[in-house]
Amino acid sequence: MIVVAVLLLPVLGVLLYAMDHIENRLSAGPRTPRHARRRHLWLVHDAGASAVESSPAGPTAQHIDAA
């Protein structure tokens, strides 16, 4: 009889954990939809000197004189 009780303890522990997890999931409110979640702001970096170096128009007179 004691052997059966000792063997059932791990099964009952797992069952208790599973039921607690299921109960928490069922009692929780509905999740917010993806489109309604708060969005993070993206920072736009200053285009300062890097825009001049990588301009699509090609090298300017300043770049040619500097070389």
Short mmCIF file of C-alpha atoms in Angstrom, two decimals:
data_model
loop_
_atom_site.label_atom_id
_atom_site.label_comp_id
_atom_site.label_asym_id
_atom_site.label_seq_id
_atom_site.Cartn_x
_atom_site.Cartn_y
_atom_site.Cartn_z
CA MET A 1 0.00 0.00 0.00
CA ILE A 2 2.83 2.42 0.82
CA VAL A 3 4.57 1.50 -2.43
CA VAL A 4 1.48 2.47 -4.43
CA ALA A 5 1.22 5.79 -2.57
CA VAL A 6 4.90 6.60 -3.21
CA LEU A 7 4.55 5.75 -6.90
CA LEU A 8 1.45 7.92 -7.27
CA LEU A 9 3.03 11.04 -5.70
CA PRO A 10 4.90 12.17 -8.85
CA VAL A 11 1.80 11.58 -10.99
CA LEU A 12 -0.35 13.63 -8.64
CA GLY A 13 2.27 16.40 -8.58
CA VAL A 14 2.30 16.63 -12.37
CA LEU A 15 -1.49 16.54 -12.45
CA LEU A 16 -1.69 19.36 -9.89
CA TYR A 17 0.79 21.46 -11.87
CA ALA A 18 -1.07 20.86 -15.16
CA MET A 19 -4.46 21.71 -13.67
CA ASP A 20 -3.07 24.91 -12.14
CA HIS A 21 -1.60 25.93 -15.49
CA ILE A 22 -4.88 25.20 -17.30
CA GLU A 23 -6.89 27.09 -14.69
CA ASN A 24 -4.65 30.16 -15.00
CA ARG A 25 -4.98 30.10 -18.77
CA LEU A 26 -8.75 29.76 -18.68
CA SER A 27 -9.28 32.47 -16.07
CA ALA A 28 -7.01 34.98 -17.83
CA GLY A 29 -8.62 37.64 -19.95
CA PRO A 30 -8.44 37.61 -23.72
CA ARG A 31 -5.15 38.61 -25.28
CA THR A 32 -5.00 41.88 -27.18
CA PRO A 33 -4.90 41.48 -30.94
CA ARG A 34 -1.60 42.07 -32.69
CA HIS A 35 -2.76 45.22 -34.42
CA ALA A 36 -3.90 46.72 -31.09
CA ARG A 37 -0.62 46.23 -29.24
CA ARG A 38 1.47 49.23 -28.33
CA ARG A 39 4.07 49.93 -30.97
CA HIS A 40 7.62 51.03 -30.29
CA LEU A 41 8.82 54.28 -31.73
CA TRP A 42 11.60 54.05 -34.28
CA LEU A 43 14.21 56.75 -34.07
CA VAL A 44 15.24 58.47 -37.28
CA HIS A 45 18.91 59.37 -37.18
CA ASP A 46 20.15 62.72 -38.45
CA ALA A 47 21.19 62.49 -42.09
CA GLY A 48 24.04 65.02 -41.53
CA ALA A 49 27.42 64.16 -43.05
CA SER A 50 26.63 60.55 -43.90
CA ALA A 51 24.02 61.66 -46.46
CA VAL A 52 26.63 63.70 -48.34
CA GLU A 53 29.03 60.74 -48.50
CA SER A 54 26.44 58.28 -49.74
CA SER A 55 24.46 60.56 -52.04
CA PRO A 56 23.04 58.77 -55.07
CA ALA A 57 23.97 61.71 -57.38
CA GLY A 58 27.63 60.76 -57.34
CA PRO A 59 30.70 62.66 -56.19
CA THR A 60 30.43 66.40 -55.85
CA ALA A 61 33.04 69.04 -56.48
CA GLN A 62 33.96 68.98 -52.79
CA HIS A 63 34.73 65.27 -52.94
CA ILE A 64 36.80 65.65 -56.10
CA ASP A 65 38.85 68.55 -54.66
CA ALA A 66 39.44 66.65 -51.39
CA ALA A 67 40.93 63.65 -53.22
#
